[in-house]
């Protein structure tokens, strides 16, 4: 008895690798337009005008600046940042207040809070200068 074996020649299936969002413009746009979320998300909002809390205008204790603030929200806390680089926790502003201050919910993503401060000019480089 002769034994025949048939070997089916199969071609290996191509390996599919997931496409990163950066290579697909539509996925990248979808990612960029989603609001930041998660417990470690830090959100920033610029406030170019004067800011009054309970009728008292906010003043920087370092440079005596009275306008052009950076509001920083992390979890339920909000910090105020000045152009001179000073920053302090402001318990009078709640997360709900922060959400109400966001007029234009377009998001720019930064790698870190330090990068965001530099990009927005709140790292002390523009101390004493006010943008109109």
Coordinates of N, CA, C and O in Angstrom, one line a residue:
X1 N 0.8 -1.2 0.0 CA 0.0 0.0 0.0 C 0.9 1.2 0.0 O 1.8 1.3 0.8
X2 N 0.6 2.0 -0.9 CA 1.4 3.3 -1.0 C 0.7 4.4 -0.2 O -0.5 4.5 -0.2
X3 N 1.5 5.1 0.4 CA 0.9 6.2 1.3 C 1.2 7.5 0.6 O 2.4 7.8 0.3
X4 N 0.2 8.2 0.3 CA 0.4 9.5 -0.2 C 0.0 10.6 0.8 O -1.0 10.4 1.5
X5 N 0.8 11.5 0.9 CA 0.4 12.6 1.8 C 0.3 13.9 1.0 O 1.1 14.2 0.1
X6 N -0.7 14.5 1.2 CA -0.9 15.8 0.5 C -0.6 16.9 1.5 O -1.1 17.0 2.6
X7 N 0.3 17.7 1.1 CA 0.7 18.9 1.8 C 0.0 20.1 1.2 O 0.3 20.5 0.1
X8 N -0.9 20.6 1.9 CA -1.6 21.8 1.4 C -0.7 23.0 1.6 O -0.1 23.2 2.6
X9 N -0.4 23.7 0.5 CA 0.4 24.9 0.6 C -0.5 26.1 1.0 O -1.4 26.4 0.2
X10 N -0.2 26.6 2.1 CA -0.9 27.7 2.5 C 0.0 28.9 2.7 O 1.1 28.7 3.1
X11 N -0.5 30.0 2.3 CA 0.4 31.2 2.5 C 0.0 31.8 3.9 O -1.2 31.8 4.3
X12 N 1.0 32.2 4.6 CA 0.7 32.8 5.9 C -0.2 34.1 5.7 O 0.0 34.8 4.8
X13 N -1.0 34.2 6.7 CA -1.9 35.4 6.7 C -1.0 36.6 6.9 O -0.1 36.6 7.7
X14 N -1.3 37.7 6.2 CA -0.5 38.9 6.5 C -0.8 39.5 7.9 O -1.9 39.4 8.5
X15 N 0.3 39.9 8.5 CA 0.2 40.5 9.8 C -0.3 41.9 9.8 O 0.3 42.7 9.1
X16 N -1.4 42.1 10.4 CA -1.9 43.5 10.4 C -1.5 44.2 11.7 O -1.7 43.6 12.8
X17 N -1.0 45.3 11.5 CA -0.6 46.1 12.7 C -1.5 47.2 12.8 O -2.0 47.8 11.8
X18 N -1.9 47.6 14.0 CA -2.8 48.7 14.2 C -2.2 50.0 13.7 O -1.0 50.3 13.9
X19 N -3.0 50.8 13.1 CA -2.6 52.0 12.5 C -2.6 53.1 13.6 O -3.6 53.3 14.2
X20 N -1.5 53.7 13.9 CA -1.5 54.8 14.9 C -2.4 55.9 14.5 O -2.5 56.2 13.3
X21 N -3.0 56.6 15.4 CA -3.9 57.7 15.1 C -3.2 58.8 14.4 O -3.8 59.5 13.6
X22 N -1.9 59.0 14.6 CA -1.2 60.1 13.9 C -1.1 59.9 12.4 O -1.0 60.9 11.7
X23 N -1.1 58.7 11.9 CA -1.0 58.4 10.5 C -2.3 58.6 9.8 O -2.4 58.7 8.6
X24 N -3.4 58.5 10.5 CA -4.8 58.7 9.9 C -5.3 60.0 10.3 O -5.6 60.3 11.5
X25 N -5.5 61.0 9.3 CA -5.9 62.3 9.7 C -7.3 62.4 10.4 O -7.5 63.2 11.3
X26 N -8.2 61.5 10.0 CA -9.5 61.5 10.6 C -9.5 61.0 12.0 O -10.1 61.6 12.9
X27 N -8.7 60.0 12.3 CA -8.5 59.5 13.7 C -7.8 60.6 14.6 O -8.2 60.8 15.7
X28 N -6.9 61.2 14.0 CA -6.2 62.3 14.7 C -7.1 63.4 15.0 O -7.1 64.0 16.1
X29 N -7.9 63.8 14.1 CA -8.9 64.9 14.3 C -9.9 64.5 15.4 O -10.2 65.3 16.3
X30 N -10.4 63.3 15.3 CA -11.3 62.8 16.3 C -10.7 62.8 17.7 O -11.3 63.2 18.7
X31 N -9.4 62.4 17.8 CA -8.7 62.4 19.1 C -8.5 63.8 19.6 O -8.7 64.1 20.8
X32 N -8.2 64.8 18.7 CA -7.9 66.2 19.2 C -9.1 66.9 19.6 O -9.1 67.8 20.3
X33 N -10.3 66.5 19.0 CA -11.5 67.3 19.3 C -12.3 66.7 20.5 O -13.2 67.3 21.0
X34 N -11.8 65.6 21.1 CA -12.4 65.1 22.3 C -12.0 65.9 23.5 O -10.8 66.2 23.6
X35 N -12.9 66.1 24.4 CA -12.4 66.8 25.6 C -11.5 66.0 26.4 O -11.7 64.8 26.5
X36 N -10.5 66.6 27.1 CA -9.6 65.8 27.9 C -10.4 65.1 29.0 O -11.3 65.7 29.6
X37 N -10.0 63.9 29.4 CA -10.8 63.2 30.4 C -9.8 62.3 31.2 O -8.6 62.1 30.7
X38 N -10.2 61.8 32.3 CA -9.4 60.9 33.1 C -9.0 61.6 34.4 O -9.0 62.8 34.5
X39 N -8.6 60.8 35.4 CA -8.3 61.4 36.7 C -7.0 62.3 36.7 O -6.9 63.2 37.5
X40 N -6.1 62.0 35.8 CA -4.9 62.8 35.8 C -4.8 63.9 34.8 O -3.8 64.5 34.5
X41 N -6.0 64.2 34.2 CA -6.1 65.2 33.2 C -5.9 66.6 33.8 O -6.5 66.9 34.8
X42 N -5.1 67.4 33.2 CA -4.9 68.8 33.6 C -5.5 69.7 32.4 O -5.1 69.5 31.3
X43 N -6.4 70.6 32.8 CA -7.0 71.4 31.8 C -6.6 72.9 32.1 O -6.5 73.3 33.2
X44 N -6.4 73.6 31.0 CA -6.0 75.0 31.2 C -7.0 75.9 30.4 O -7.5 75.6 29.4
X45 N -7.2 77.1 31.0 CA -8.0 78.1 30.3 C -7.3 79.5 30.6 O -6.9 79.8 31.7
X46 N -7.3 80.3 29.5 CA -6.7 81.6 29.7 C -7.8 82.6 30.0 O -8.9 82.4 29.4
X47 N -7.5 83.5 30.8 CA -8.5 84.5 31.2 C -7.8 85.9 31.0 O -7.1 86.3 32.0
X48 N -8.0 86.5 29.9 CA -7.2 87.8 29.6 C -7.7 89.0 30.4 O -7.0 89.9 30.6
X49 N -8.9 88.9 30.9 CA -9.5 90.1 31.6 C -9.2 90.0 33.1 O -8.7 89.0 33.6
X50 N -9.6 91.0 33.8 CA -9.5 91.0 35.2 C -10.5 89.9 35.8 O -11.5 89.6 35.2
X51 N -10.1 89.4 36.9 CA -10.9 88.3 37.5 C -11.2 88.8 39.0 O -10.3 89.2 39.7
X52 N -12.5 88.7 39.3 CA -12.9 89.2 40.6 C -13.5 88.0 41.3 O -14.4 87.3 40.8
X53 N -13.1 87.7 42.5 CA -13.7 86.6 43.3 C -14.4 87.2 44.5 O -13.8 87.9 45.3
X54 N -15.7 87.0 44.6 CA -16.5 87.7 45.6 C -16.4 89.2 45.6 O -16.4 89.8 46.7
X55 N -16.2 89.8 44.4 CA -16.1 91.2 44.3 C -14.7 91.8 44.6 O -14.5 92.9 44.4
X56 N -13.8 90.9 44.9 CA -12.4 91.4 45.2 C -11.6 91.0 44.0 O -11.5 89.8 43.6
X57 N -10.9 92.0 43.3 CA -10.1 91.7 42.1 C -8.9 90.8 42.5 O -8.3 91.0 43.6
X58 N -8.6 89.8 41.7 CA -7.4 89.0 41.9 C -6.2 89.8 41.5 O -6.1 90.4 40.5
X59 N -5.2 89.7 42.4 CA -3.9 90.4 42.2 C -2.8 89.4 42.5 O -2.8 88.8 43.5
X60 N -1.8 89.4 41.7 CA -0.6 88.5 41.9 C 0.2 89.1 43.0 O 0.6 90.3 43.0
X61 N 0.6 88.3 44.0 CA 1.4 88.8 45.1 C 2.8 89.0 44.7 O 3.5 89.7 45.4
X62 N 3.3 88.5 43.6 CA 4.7 88.6 43.2 C 4.9 89.9 42.4 O 5.8 90.7 42.6
X63 N 4.1 90.1 41.3 CA 4.3 91.2 40.4 C 3.2 92.3 40.5 O 3.2 93.3 39.7
X64 N 2.1 92.0 41.2 CA 0.9 92.9 41.4 C 0.1 93.0 40.1 O -0.6 93.9 39.9
X65 N 0.3 92.0 39.2 CA -0.6 91.9 38.0 C -2.0 91.7 38.3 O -2.4 91.1 39.3
X66 N -2.9 92.3 37.5 CA -4.3 92.2 37.8 C -5.1 91.6 36.7 O -6.4 91.5 36.8
X67 N -4.5 91.2 35.6 CA -5.2 90.5 34.5 C -4.3 89.6 33.7 O -3.1 89.5 34.0
X68 N -4.9 88.9 32.8 CA -4.2 87.9 31.9 C -3.7 86.7 32.8 O -2.5 86.5 33.0
X69 N -4.7 85.9 33.2 CA -4.4 84.8 34.0 C -4.5 83.5 33.3 O -5.1 83.4 32.2
X70 N -3.8 82.5 33.8 CA -3.9 81.1 33.3 C -4.6 80.3 34.4 O -4.1 80.2 35.6
X71 N -5.8 79.7 34.2 CA -6.5 78.9 35.1 C -6.1 77.4 34.9 O -6.3 77.0 33.7
X72 N -5.7 76.8 35.9 CA -5.2 75.4 35.8 C -6.1 74.5 36.6 O -6.3 74.7 37.8
X73 N -6.8 73.5 36.0 CA -7.7 72.6 36.7 C -7.1 71.2 36.7 O -6.8 70.7 35.6
X74 N -7.0 70.7 37.9 CA -6.5 69.3 38.0 C -7.4 68.7 39.1 O -7.5 69.2 40.2
X75 N -8.1 67.7 38.7 CA -9.1 67.0 39.6 C -10.2 68.1 40.0 O -10.8 68.7 39.2
X76 N -10.3 68.4 41.3 CA -11.3 69.3 41.7 C -10.7 70.7 42.1 O -11.4 71.6 42.6
X77 N -9.4 70.8 41.9 CA -8.7 72.0 42.4 C -8.4 72.9 41.2 O -8.2 72.4 40.0
X78 N -8.4 74.2 41.4 CA -8.1 75.2 40.4 C -7.0 76.1 40.9 O -7.1 76.6 42.0
X79 N -5.9 76.2 40.1 CA -4.8 77.1 40.4 C -4.9 78.3 39.5 O -5.4 78.2 38.3
X80 N -4.4 79.5 39.9 CA -4.3 80.6 39.1 C -2.8 80.9 38.8 O -2.0 80.8 39.7
X81 N -2.4 81.0 37.5 CA -1.1 81.3 37.1 C -1.0 82.7 36.5 O -1.9 83.2 35.8
X82 N 0.1 83.4 36.8 CA 0.4 84.7 36.3 C 1.5 84.7 35.3 O 2.3 83.7 35.2
X83 N 1.6 85.7 34.5 CA 2.6 85.8 33.5 C 4.0 85.8 34.1 O 5.0 85.4 33.4
X84 N 4.2 86.2 35.3 CA 5.5 86.3 36.0 C 6.0 84.9 36.4 O 7.1 84.7 36.8
X85 N 5.1 83.9 36.3 CA 5.5 82.5 36.7 C 4.9 82.1 38.0 O 5.0 81.0 38.4
X86 N 4.3 83.1 38.8 CA 3.7 82.8 40.1 C 2.5 82.0 39.9 O 1.8 82.1 38.9
X87 N 2.2 81.1 40.8 CA 1.0 80.2 40.7 C 0.5 79.9 42.1 O 1.3 79.7 43.0
X88 N -0.8 79.9 42.3 CA -1.3 79.6 43.7 C -2.7 78.9 43.5 O -3.4 79.1 42.6
X89 N -2.9 78.1 44.5 CA -4.2 77.4 44.6 C -5.3 78.4 45.0 O -5.1 79.2 45.9
X90 N -6.4 78.4 44.2 CA -7.5 79.3 44.5 C -8.7 78.5 44.9 O -9.4 77.9 44.1
X91 N -9.0 78.4 46.2 CA -10.1 77.6 46.7 C -11.5 78.2 46.4 O -12.5 77.5 46.4
X92 N -11.5 79.5 46.0 CA -12.8 80.1 45.7 C -13.3 79.7 44.3 O -14.5 79.8 44.1
X93 N -12.5 79.1 43.4 CA -12.9 78.7 42.1 C -13.1 77.2 42.2 O -12.1 76.5 42.4
X94 N -14.3 76.7 41.9 CA -14.5 75.3 41.9 C -14.4 74.8 40.5 O -14.3 75.5 39.5
X95 N -14.4 73.5 40.3 CA -14.4 72.9 39.0 C -15.6 73.3 38.2 O -15.5 73.5 37.0
X96 N -16.7 73.4 38.8 CA -17.9 73.9 38.1 C -17.7 75.3 37.6 O -18.1 75.6 36.5
X97 N -17.1 76.2 38.4 CA -16.8 77.6 37.9 C -15.8 77.5 36.8 O -16.0 78.3 35.8
X98 N -14.8 76.6 36.8 CA -13.9 76.5 35.8 C -14.6 76.1 34.5 O -14.3 76.7 33.4
X99 N -15.4 75.1 34.6 CA -16.2 74.6 33.4 C -17.0 75.8 32.8 O -17.1 75.9 31.6
X100 N -17.6 76.6 33.6 CA -18.4 77.7 33.1 C -17.5 78.8 32.4 O -18.0 79.5 31.6
X101 N -16.3 78.9 32.8 CA -15.4 79.9 32.2 C -14.9 79.5 30.8 O -14.4 80.4 30.1
X102 N -15.0 78.2 30.5 CA -14.5 77.8 29.2 C -15.5 78.2 28.1 O -16.5 77.6 28.0
X103 N -15.2 79.3 27.4 CA -16.0 79.8 26.4 C -15.9 79.0 25.0 O -16.8 78.7 24.3
X104 N -14.6 78.7 24.7 CA -14.3 78.0 23.5 C -13.7 76.6 23.8 O -12.5 76.6 24.1
X105 N -14.5 75.6 23.7 CA -13.9 74.3 24.1 C -13.1 73.6 23.0 O -13.4 72.5 22.6
X106 N -12.1 74.3 22.5 CA -11.2 73.7 21.6 C -10.0 73.3 22.4 O -9.5 74.1 23.2
X107 N -9.5 72.1 22.2 CA -8.4 71.6 23.0 C -7.1 71.5 22.3 O -7.0 71.0 21.1
X108 N -6.0 72.0 22.9 CA -4.7 71.8 22.4 C -4.0 70.9 23.4 O -4.1 71.1 24.6
X109 N -3.4 69.8 23.0 CA -2.8 68.9 23.9 C -1.3 69.2 24.0 O -0.6 69.4 23.0
X110 N -0.8 69.1 25.2 CA 0.6 69.3 25.5 C 1.1 68.1 26.2 O 0.4 67.4 26.9
X111 N 2.4 67.9 26.1 CA 3.0 66.7 26.7 C 3.1 66.8 28.2 O 3.0 65.8 28.9
X112 N 3.2 68.0 28.7 CA 3.3 68.2 30.2 C 2.7 69.6 30.5 O 2.6 70.4 29.6
X113 N 2.5 69.8 31.8 CA 2.1 71.1 32.2 C 3.2 72.2 32.0 O 2.9 73.3 31.6
X114 N 4.5 71.8 32.2 CA 5.6 72.7 31.9 C 5.6 73.1 30.4 O 5.8 74.3 30.2
X115 N 5.4 72.2 29.5 CA 5.3 72.5 28.1 C 4.2 73.5 27.8 O 4.3 74.4 27.0
X116 N 3.1 73.3 28.4 CA 1.9 74.1 28.2 C 2.2 75.6 28.7 O 1.9 76.5 28.1
X117 N 2.8 75.7 29.9 CA 3.2 77.0 30.4 C 4.1 77.7 29.5 O 3.9 78.9 29.3
X118 N 5.1 77.0 29.0 CA 6.0 77.7 28.1 C 5.3 78.1 26.8 O 5.5 79.2 26.3
X119 N 4.5 77.2 26.2 CA 3.8 77.5 25.0 C 2.8 78.7 25.1 O 2.7 79.5 24.2
X120 N 2.2 78.8 26.3 CA 1.2 79.9 26.5 C 1.8 81.1 27.1 O 1.1 82.1 27.2
X121 N 3.1 81.1 27.4 CA 3.8 82.3 27.9 C 3.6 82.6 29.4 O 3.7 83.7 29.8
X122 N 3.3 81.5 30.2 CA 3.1 81.7 31.6 C 4.3 81.1 32.4 O 4.1 80.7 33.5
X123 N 5.4 81.1 31.9 CA 6.6 80.5 32.5 C 7.5 81.6 33.1 O 8.6 81.2 33.7
X124 N 7.1 82.8 33.1 CA 7.9 83.9 33.6 C 8.7 84.7 32.6 O 9.2 85.7 32.9
X125 N 8.7 84.2 31.4 CA 9.4 84.9 30.3 C 8.8 86.2 30.0 O 9.4 87.2 29.7
X126 N 7.4 86.3 30.1 CA 6.7 87.6 29.7 C 6.3 88.3 31.0 O 5.2 88.9 31.0
X127 N 7.0 88.2 32.0 CA 6.7 88.9 33.3 C 6.5 90.4 33.0 O 7.4 91.1 32.4
X128 N 5.4 91.0 33.4 CA 5.1 92.4 33.3 C 4.6 92.8 31.9 O 4.1 93.9 31.8
X129 N 4.5 91.9 31.0 CA 3.9 92.2 29.7 C 2.4 91.7 29.6 O 2.2 90.6 30.1
X130 N 1.6 92.4 29.1 CA 0.2 92.0 28.9 C -0.2 92.0 27.5 O 0.1 92.9 26.7
X131 N -0.8 90.9 27.1 CA -1.3 90.8 25.7 C -2.6 91.4 25.5 O -3.5 91.3 26.4
X132 N -2.8 92.2 24.5 CA -4.1 92.8 24.3 C -5.0 92.0 23.4 O -4.7 91.3 22.6

